[in-house]
Amino acid sequence: MGVQVTSHVGELAKRLKNGNLLEPAMRKVSKYLGSSALSKINRGIQPGNSPLTQEVKQGNGTLRDNGQLMASISPHNGKDWASASTNLKYAKINQTGGMIATKGKGLWLPASKQTRTLMRRYNAQKPGELISAMKGDGYSFYRTGKVFCAKKKKGKPFALFIIKQSVKIPARPFLYINEANERFINKEIQKAVHNALQRRK
């Protein structure tokens, strides 16, 4: 499930008796909301990444990895509303926080930067795809506790995945309206109302 932030001025549109008068402003506001979300992510959203995530990503930029989330944020608008949203499945849990839990084989988390490098090299999107591809290149595997390890014939063994039954994701809201956003939105609406009234004279 995705995430959406919306600014709605339906009551004001009714008073103007013509919602079309506000549509250009709503279009501008929707683009602004999308741009504001990207700026919030680029500035860094707390809390920071866990040490393991920092190791895997080689950095502490929260909500930034392959660029998929940021690229998915898009503006939308109608005659009397403006919004920015993303439909990515994992967006909501990043926005609100929560627990990801699973039964059976558990959650397989990359154990290091090396795992991420191998996934890119083999074009693997899932742990099973990576393991199958590595098998074809002569790797063997074994599990010790919660750690799934890999080893090439003459190489040293290394941790490939860490297996957990649940992971707690902290809330890192990126789609919301802050005070600066409110000021911009109010300014644009005031301009639109002023222009609408001027046309009536």
XYZ file of N, CA and C in Angstrom:
603
model
N 0.847 -1.192 0.000
C 0.000 0.000 0.000
C 0.880 1.239 0.000
N 0.483 2.245 -0.757
C 1.269 3.462 -0.878
C 0.949 4.501 0.175
N 1.444 5.715 -0.055
C 1.276 6.831 0.866
C 0.881 8.065 0.063
N 0.030 8.901 0.668
C -0.420 10.117 -0.020
C -0.570 11.261 0.969
N -0.211 12.473 0.528
C -0.482 13.681 1.297
C -1.350 14.580 0.416
N -2.395 15.167 1.008
C -3.363 15.927 0.210
C -3.700 17.261 0.861
N -3.829 18.281 0.019
C -4.343 19.584 0.451
C -5.663 19.798 -0.273
N -6.746 20.071 0.485
C -8.081 20.156 -0.105
C -8.723 21.494 0.237
N -9.274 22.140 -0.752
C -9.911 23.451 -0.537
C -11.338 23.435 -1.083
N -12.017 22.330 -0.877
C -13.362 22.158 -1.437
C -14.345 23.216 -0.988
N -14.334 23.575 0.305
C -15.268 24.569 0.825
C -15.034 25.926 0.184
N -13.749 26.274 0.003
C -13.428 27.550 -0.637
C -13.884 27.553 -2.088
N -13.704 26.427 -2.762
C -14.144 26.335 -4.157
C -15.647 26.532 -4.270
N -16.397 25.991 -3.293
C -17.857 26.168 -3.303
C -18.225 27.643 -3.161
N -17.516 28.341 -2.294
C -17.804 29.757 -2.083
C -17.538 30.576 -3.341
N -16.507 30.166 -4.077
C -16.207 30.871 -5.329
C -17.188 30.473 -6.427
N -17.931 29.367 -6.165
C -18.945 28.863 -7.110
C -18.340 28.455 -8.438
N -17.021 28.240 -8.432
C -16.358 27.763 -9.645
C -15.007 27.164 -9.262
N -14.982 25.843 -9.076
C -13.743 25.182 -8.683
C -12.635 25.299 -9.705
N -13.009 25.541 -10.973
C -11.996 25.658 -12.022
C -11.031 26.813 -11.768
N -11.499 27.834 -11.041
C -10.644 28.996 -10.786
C -9.426 28.622 -9.950
N -9.540 27.572 -9.150
C -8.440 27.167 -8.278
C -7.568 26.066 -8.881
N -7.984 25.514 -9.990
C -7.247 24.371 -10.540
C -5.789 24.687 -10.878
N -5.470 25.842 -11.498
C -4.048 26.137 -11.766
C -3.214 26.187 -10.486
N -3.789 26.751 -9.419
C -3.081 26.802 -8.140
C -2.893 25.398 -7.583
N -3.914 24.555 -7.704
C -3.811 23.187 -7.211
C -2.752 22.393 -7.974
N -2.627 22.672 -9.248
C -1.597 22.009 -10.057
C -0.209 22.382 -9.552
N -0.040 23.660 -9.252
C 1.243 24.142 -8.745
C 1.533 23.575 -7.361
N 0.506 23.520 -6.516
C 0.670 22.991 -5.163
C 1.036 21.509 -5.195
N 0.411 20.745 -6.085
C 0.704 19.311 -6.161
C 2.168 19.067 -6.536
N 2.668 19.844 -7.488
C 4.085 19.706 -7.867
C 4.984 20.098 -6.704
N 4.574 21.118 -5.982
C 5.342 21.568 -4.830
C 5.380 20.501 -3.737
N 4.248 19.831 -3.476
C 4.211 18.789 -2.461
C 5.154 17.638 -2.810
N 5.193 17.274 -4.091
C 6.116 16.224 -4.526
C 7.564 16.653 -4.354
N 7.862 17.885 -4.760
C 9.211 18.416 -4.631
C 9.623 18.528 -3.166
N 8.682 18.917 -2.311
C 8.961 19.047 -0.886
C 9.301 17.695 -0.267
N 8.605 16.647 -0.673
C 8.897 15.307 -0.161
C 10.316 14.888 -0.535
N 10.728 15.164 -1.764
C 12.083 14.826 -2.199
C 13.118 15.604 -1.397
N 12.831 16.869 -1.135
C 13.755 17.700 -0.352
C 13.900 17.158 1.067
N 12.794 16.726 1.655
C 12.839 16.168 3.010
C 13.717 14.922 3.043
N 13.582 14.073 2.038
C 14.402 12.860 1.972
C 15.867 13.223 1.784
N 16.141 14.165 0.887
C 17.523 14.558 0.621
C 18.203 15.193 1.826
N 17.421 15.897 2.649
C 17.992 16.510 3.848
C 18.281 15.472 4.931
N 17.637 14.315 4.833
C 17.850 13.261 5.810
C 16.725 13.205 6.816
N 16.095 12.040 6.942
C 14.977 11.856 7.858
C 15.419 10.937 8.984
N 15.226 11.393 10.201
C 15.623 10.618 11.376
C 14.535 9.607 11.746
N 14.905 8.505 12.420
C 16.246 8.158 12.887
C 17.134 7.619 11.768
N 18.441 7.637 12.023
C 19.392 7.154 11.024
C 19.293 5.649 10.830
N 20.005 5.152 9.831
C 20.011 3.716 9.546
C 20.747 2.939 10.642
N 20.376 1.684 10.793
C 21.083 0.802 11.728
C 22.498 0.566 11.200
N 23.420 0.151 12.062
C 24.789 -0.137 11.604
C 24.838 -1.142 10.451
N 23.982 -2.177 10.505
C 23.964 -3.166 9.424
C 23.536 -2.529 8.116
N 22.478 -1.712 8.164
C 21.996 -1.046 6.945
C 23.043 -0.092 6.393
N 23.731 0.625 7.279
C 24.799 1.523 6.833
C 25.890 0.742 6.118
N 26.225 -0.437 6.646
C 27.252 -1.281 6.034
C 26.812 -1.749 4.653
N 25.569 -2.206 4.562
C 25.067 -2.722 3.283
C 24.971 -1.612 2.245
N 24.441 -0.451 2.662
C 24.239 0.663 1.730
C 25.479 1.530 1.558
N 26.476 1.329 2.444
C 27.667 2.163 2.442
C 27.309 3.635 2.592
N 26.444 3.913 3.553
C 26.033 5.291 3.808
C 24.880 5.334 4.786
N 24.549 6.524 5.273
C 23.478 6.666 6.253
C 22.299 7.454 5.705
N 22.157 7.529 4.387
C 21.033 8.245 3.795
C 19.752 7.453 3.946
N 18.894 7.858 4.895
C 17.644 7.130 5.107
C 16.697 7.318 3.924
N 15.954 6.270 3.614
C 14.978 6.237 2.508
C 15.650 6.436 1.150
N 16.969 6.319 1.117
C 17.692 6.437 -0.151
C 18.562 5.199 -0.333
N 18.313 4.498 -1.440
C 19.110 3.313 -1.739
C 19.299 3.216 -3.248
N 18.293 2.669 -3.917
C 18.374 2.548 -5.379
C 17.591 3.642 -6.099
N 17.043 4.590 -5.356
C 16.316 5.702 -5.975
C 14.880 5.392 -6.328
N 14.431 4.166 -6.054
C 13.085 3.745 -6.457
C 11.992 4.542 -5.744
N 12.151 4.745 -4.431
C 11.130 5.468 -3.675
C 10.998 6.900 -4.160
N 12.112 7.599 -4.289
C 12.068 9.003 -4.705
C 11.491 9.151 -6.109
N 11.851 8.206 -6.995
C 11.348 8.268 -8.377
C 9.854 7.987 -8.451
N 9.312 7.313 -7.434
C 7.895 6.926 -7.465
C 6.957 8.028 -6.977
N 7.490 9.069 -6.334
C 6.643 10.134 -5.790
C 6.168 11.025 -6.929
N 4.863 11.146 -7.079
C 4.324 11.917 -8.201
C 3.185 12.823 -7.753
N 3.026 13.981 -8.431
C 1.945 14.914 -8.086
C 0.638 14.565 -8.786
N -0.467 14.924 -8.145
C -1.806 14.744 -8.718
C -2.662 15.918 -8.259
N -3.610 16.301 -9.067
C -4.500 17.380 -8.619
C -5.843 17.319 -9.325
N -6.806 17.973 -8.703
C -8.129 18.145 -9.284
C -8.471 19.622 -9.254
N -9.745 19.937 -9.350
C -10.167 21.343 -9.367
C -9.978 22.027 -8.018
N -10.129 21.248 -6.941
C -10.048 21.859 -5.614
C -9.181 21.059 -4.635
N -8.280 20.237 -5.148
C -7.377 19.493 -4.280
C -6.047 19.261 -4.979
N -5.025 19.059 -4.166
C -3.683 18.769 -4.680
C -3.060 17.698 -3.795
N -2.290 16.806 -4.399
C -1.653 15.766 -3.604
C -0.354 15.307 -4.246
N 0.452 14.619 -3.446
C 1.627 13.910 -3.935
C 1.578 12.530 -3.300
N 1.941 11.510 -4.051
C 1.804 10.157 -3.516
C 2.805 9.202 -4.148
N 2.922 8.029 -3.516
C 3.683 6.923 -4.079
C 2.876 5.647 -3.878
N 2.931 4.757 -4.838
C 2.200 3.495 -4.751
C 3.093 2.315 -4.377
N 4.359 2.585 -4.035
C 5.254 1.492 -3.663
C 4.729 0.766 -2.423
N 4.797 -0.559 -2.427
C 4.244 -1.354 -1.326
C 4.919 -1.043 0.002
N 6.232 -0.814 -0.033
C 6.942 -0.609 1.228
C 6.922 0.842 1.705
N 6.289 1.727 0.965
C 6.277 3.148 1.335
C 5.539 3.391 2.650
N 4.413 2.714 2.864
C 3.600 2.991 4.049
C 4.330 2.655 5.337
N 5.031 1.527 5.364
C 5.703 1.155 6.607
C 6.876 2.072 6.891
N 7.472 2.644 5.843
C 8.518 3.645 6.064
C 7.916 4.942 6.592
N 6.736 5.286 6.126
C 6.053 6.511 6.556
C 5.585 6.408 8.011
N 4.978 5.295 8.359
C 4.340 5.167 9.670
C 5.122 4.311 10.662
N 6.047 3.508 10.174
C 6.761 2.575 11.038
C 5.908 1.357 11.336
N 6.531 0.306 11.862
C 5.791 -0.897 12.200
C 6.692 -2.112 12.217
N 6.088 -3.244 12.440
C 6.812 -4.505 12.523
C 6.537 -5.350 11.287
N 7.606 -5.839 10.663
C 7.463 -6.801 9.570
C 7.801 -8.166 10.149
N 6.853 -9.057 10.122
C 7.059 -10.387 10.690
C 6.669 -11.441 9.657
N 7.325 -12.581 9.739
C 7.016 -13.651 8.808
C 7.226 -14.991 9.484
N 6.543 -15.999 9.017
C 6.736 -17.353 9.524
C 7.575 -18.134 8.517
N 7.884 -19.334 8.843
C 8.593 -20.181 7.904
C 10.060 -19.822 7.766
N 10.466 -19.489 6.560
C 11.890 -19.284 6.268
C 12.433 -17.964 6.796
N 11.582 -17.066 7.228
C 12.039 -15.815 7.816
C 12.370 -14.742 6.791
N 12.854 -13.620 7.300
C 13.282 -12.498 6.473
C 14.785 -12.601 6.253
N 15.194 -12.579 4.996
C 16.611 -12.732 4.664
C 17.184 -11.350 4.335
N 18.016 -10.857 5.229
C 18.577 -9.509 5.079
C 20.016 -9.591 4.602
N 20.398 -8.764 3.625
C 21.801 -8.747 3.185
C 22.728 -8.535 4.375
N 23.795 -9.335 4.461
C 24.686 -9.276 5.620
C 25.775 -8.226 5.482
N 26.035 -7.769 4.257
C 27.109 -6.794 4.076
C 27.024 -6.174 2.681
N 27.939 -5.252 2.436
C 28.036 -4.642 1.108
C 28.307 -5.716 0.053
N 29.046 -6.752 0.429
C 29.391 -7.815 -0.514
C 28.139 -8.502 -1.047
N 27.155 -8.714 -0.191
C 25.901 -9.328 -0.639
C 25.224 -8.456 -1.682
N 25.162 -7.154 -1.404
C 24.536 -6.226 -2.351
C 25.292 -6.230 -3.688
N 26.625 -6.271 -3.635
C 27.442 -6.307 -4.847
C 27.146 -7.559 -5.663
N 27.022 -8.693 -4.977
C 26.733 -9.951 -5.661
C 25.339 -9.941 -6.275
N 24.374 -9.351 -5.589
C 23.013 -9.283 -6.135
C 22.992 -8.474 -7.422
N 23.775 -7.402 -7.441
C 23.849 -6.604 -8.675
C 24.588 -7.371 -9.783
N 25.662 -8.040 -9.405
C 26.449 -8.773 -10.398
C 25.621 -9.856 -11.066
N 24.829 -10.575 -10.271
C 24.026 -11.674 -10.802
C 22.616 -11.233 -11.199
N 22.344 -9.933 -11.080
C 21.017 -9.389 -11.402
C 19.919 -10.135 -10.650
N 20.170 -10.365 -9.363
C 19.229 -11.102 -8.525
C 18.411 -10.126 -7.688
N 17.100 -10.303 -7.680
C 16.213 -9.447 -6.903
C 15.853 -10.070 -5.549
N 15.957 -11.390 -5.446
C 15.578 -12.101 -4.229
C 16.706 -13.022 -3.779
N 16.754 -13.352 -2.476
C 17.805 -14.243 -1.979
C 17.897 -15.558 -2.753
N 16.741 -16.174 -3.035
C 16.748 -17.446 -3.754
C 17.383 -17.327 -5.130
N 17.133 -16.214 -5.809
C 17.712 -16.001 -7.141
C 19.228 -15.884 -7.047
N 19.711 -15.192 -6.015
C 21.154 -15.040 -5.841
C 21.809 -16.377 -5.531
N 21.204 -17.140 -4.619
C 21.783 -18.426 -4.233
C 21.861 -19.367 -5.433
N 20.801 -19.408 -6.237
C 20.793 -20.270 -7.441
C 21.889 -19.860 -8.411
N 22.033 -18.557 -8.622
C 23.058 -18.066 -9.558
C 24.459 -18.365 -9.035
N 24.671 -18.186 -7.749
C 25.993 -18.441 -7.169
C 26.339 -19.935 -7.188
N 25.320 -20.788 -7.023
C 25.547 -22.233 -7.103
C 26.146 -22.601 -8.451
N 25.626 -21.980 -9.496
C 26.127 -22.245 -10.836
C 27.571 -21.842 -11.020
N 28.068 -20.948 -10.161
C 29.470 -20.516 -10.229
C 30.350 -21.235 -9.211
N 29.825 -22.303 -8.635
C 30.652 -23.132 -7.763
C 30.655 -22.771 -6.295
N 29.763 -21.916 -5.869
C 29.682 -21.579 -4.446
C 28.958 -22.698 -3.690
N 29.350 -22.902 -2.450
C 28.621 -23.788 -1.553
C 28.080 -22.936 -0.402
N 27.113 -23.468 0.309
C 26.433 -22.673 1.335
C 26.235 -23.489 2.601
N 26.173 -22.793 3.718
C 25.826 -23.427 4.978
C 25.238 -22.370 5.902
N 24.508 -22.845 6.892
C 23.873 -21.927 7.830
C 24.380 -22.185 9.238
N 24.723 -21.129 9.942
C 25.105 -21.234 11.335
C 24.253 -20.265 12.148
N 23.324 -20.803 12.907
C 22.399 -19.961 13.653
C 21.531 -19.134 12.721
N 21.596 -17.825 12.875
C 20.799 -16.916 12.044
C 21.565 -16.383 10.842
N 22.747 -16.931 10.616
C 23.590 -16.425 9.524
C 23.713 -17.479 8.421
N 23.392 -17.071 7.198
C 23.516 -17.932 6.022
C 24.802 -17.539 5.308
N 25.727 -18.488 5.198
C 27.067 -18.193 4.684
C 27.305 -18.816 3.315
N 28.258 -18.255 2.597
C 28.646 -18.757 1.277
C 30.159 -18.940 1.230
N 30.602 -19.859 0.372
C 32.042 -20.100 0.229
C 32.339 -20.624 -1.158
N 33.356 -20.047 -1.764
C 33.818 -20.560 -3.045
C 34.907 -21.586 -2.761
N 35.198 -22.463 -3.683
C 36.082 -23.605 -3.436
C 37.359 -23.231 -2.682
N 38.106 -22.260 -3.154
C 39.369 -21.904 -2.517
C 39.304 -20.572 -1.771
N 38.101 -20.085 -1.597
C 37.948 -18.793 -0.931
C 37.563 -18.933 0.533
N 37.532 -17.819 1.219
C 37.127 -17.802 2.618
C 35.607 -17.709 2.707
N 35.019 -18.345 3.686
C 33.564 -18.223 3.857
C 33.192 -16.815 4.298
N 31.990 -16.400 3.935
C 31.520 -15.071 4.334
C 30.017 -15.106 4.554
N 29.559 -14.214 5.407
C 28.119 -14.122 5.688
C 27.420 -13.519 4.479
N 26.375 -14.190 4.006
C 25.628 -13.718 2.839
C 24.312 -13.062 3.267
N 23.593 -13.724 4.156
C 22.326 -13.177 4.662
C 22.217 -13.389 6.169
N 21.522 -12.484 6.819
C 21.134 -12.644 8.212
C 19.640 -12.916 8.221
N 19.232 -13.968 8.913
C 17.842 -14.408 8.874
C 17.141 -14.024 10.176
N 16.051 -13.286 10.057
C 15.270 -12.868 11.219
C 13.804 -13.197 11.002
N 13.097 -13.410 12.085
C 11.667 -13.674 11.984
C 10.857 -12.386 11.945
N 11.441 -11.307 12.463
C 10.742 -10.020 12.432
C 11.752 -8.880 12.426
N 11.336 -7.766 11.876
C 12.171 -6.566 11.837
C 11.290 -5.373 12.165
N 11.752 -4.540 13.097
C 11.001 -3.331 13.449
C 11.504 -2.175 12.593
N 10.584 -1.543 11.877
C 10.914 -0.408 11.020
C 10.481 0.877 11.718
N 11.410 1.803 11.988
C 11.007 3.061 12.626
C 10.272 3.964 11.643
N 9.386 4.799 12.153
C 8.657 5.738 11.298
C 9.617 6.799 10.783
N 9.628 6.989 9.471
C 10.402 8.055 8.839
C 9.473 8.775 7.851
N 8.555 9.615 8.364
C 7.584 10.275 7.486
C 8.250 11.194 6.473
N 7.833 11.070 5.226
C 8.393 11.891 4.148
C 7.306 12.600 3.352
N 6.069 12.138 3.460
C 4.944 12.797 2.801
C 4.049 13.407 3.876
N 4.241 14.682 4.157
C 3.435 15.399 5.141
C 3.570 16.890 4.868
N 2.687 17.670 5.446
C 2.688 19.118 5.248
C 3.208 19.790 6.509
N 4.348 20.484 6.399
C 4.898 21.204 7.550
C 4.531 22.688 7.456
N 5.070 23.493 8.364
C 4.712 24.913 8.407
C 5.120 25.639 7.130
N 6.308 25.319 6.623
C 6.766 25.957 5.379
C 5.843 25.602 4.218
N 5.402 24.344 4.182
C 4.463 23.920 3.152
C 3.141 24.664 3.262
N 2.664 24.815 4.506
C 1.409 25.538 4.744
C 1.497 26.970 4.225
N 2.634 27.619 4.485
C 2.791 29.006 4.031
C 2.742 29.091 2.516
N 3.413 28.174 1.849
C 3.420 28.174 0.379
C 2.012 27.937 -0.160
N 1.329 26.928 0.398
C -0.021 26.590 -0.072
C -0.976 27.764 0.134
N -0.925 28.358 1.315
C -1.803 29.497 1.609
C -1.530 30.664 0.663
N -0.267 30.894 0.377
C 0.103 31.986 -0.525
C -0.469 31.746 -1.918
N -0.348 30.516 -2.413
C -0.848 30.190 -3.750
C -2.369 30.284 -3.810
N -3.043 29.842 -2.755
C -4.509 29.917 -2.726
C -4.972 31.370 -2.667
N -4.304 32.174 -1.847
C -4.643 33.597 -1.758
C -4.485 34.283 -3.109
N -3.417 33.962 -3.807
C -3.193 34.538 -5.141
C -4.305 34.117 -6.093
N -4.683 32.848 -6.028
C -5.730 32.340 -6.919
C -7.063 33.005 -6.618
N -7.389 33.171 -5.336
C -8.637 33.825 -4.951
C -8.631 35.286 -5.388
N -7.501 35.958 -5.167
C -7.387 37.359 -5.585
C -7.606 37.493 -7.090
N -6.978 36.626 -7.874
C -7.123 36.681 -9.327
C -8.570 36.388 -9.744
N -9.216 35.450 -9.013
C -10.612 35.125 -9.317
C -11.515 36.312 -9.068
N -11.288 37.021 -7.963
C -12.098 38.184 -7.624
C -11.851 39.323 -8.600
N -10.612 39.470 -9.045
C -10.291 40.520 -10.002
C -11.023 40.302 -11.323
N -11.156 39.025 -11.714
C -11.843 38.728 -12.979
C -13.321 39.073 -12.906
N -13.895 39.066 -11.706
C -15.333 39.328 -11.542
C -15.662 40.813 -11.607
N -14.644 41.627 -11.430
C -14.913 43.080 -11.427
C -15.228 43.590 -12.817
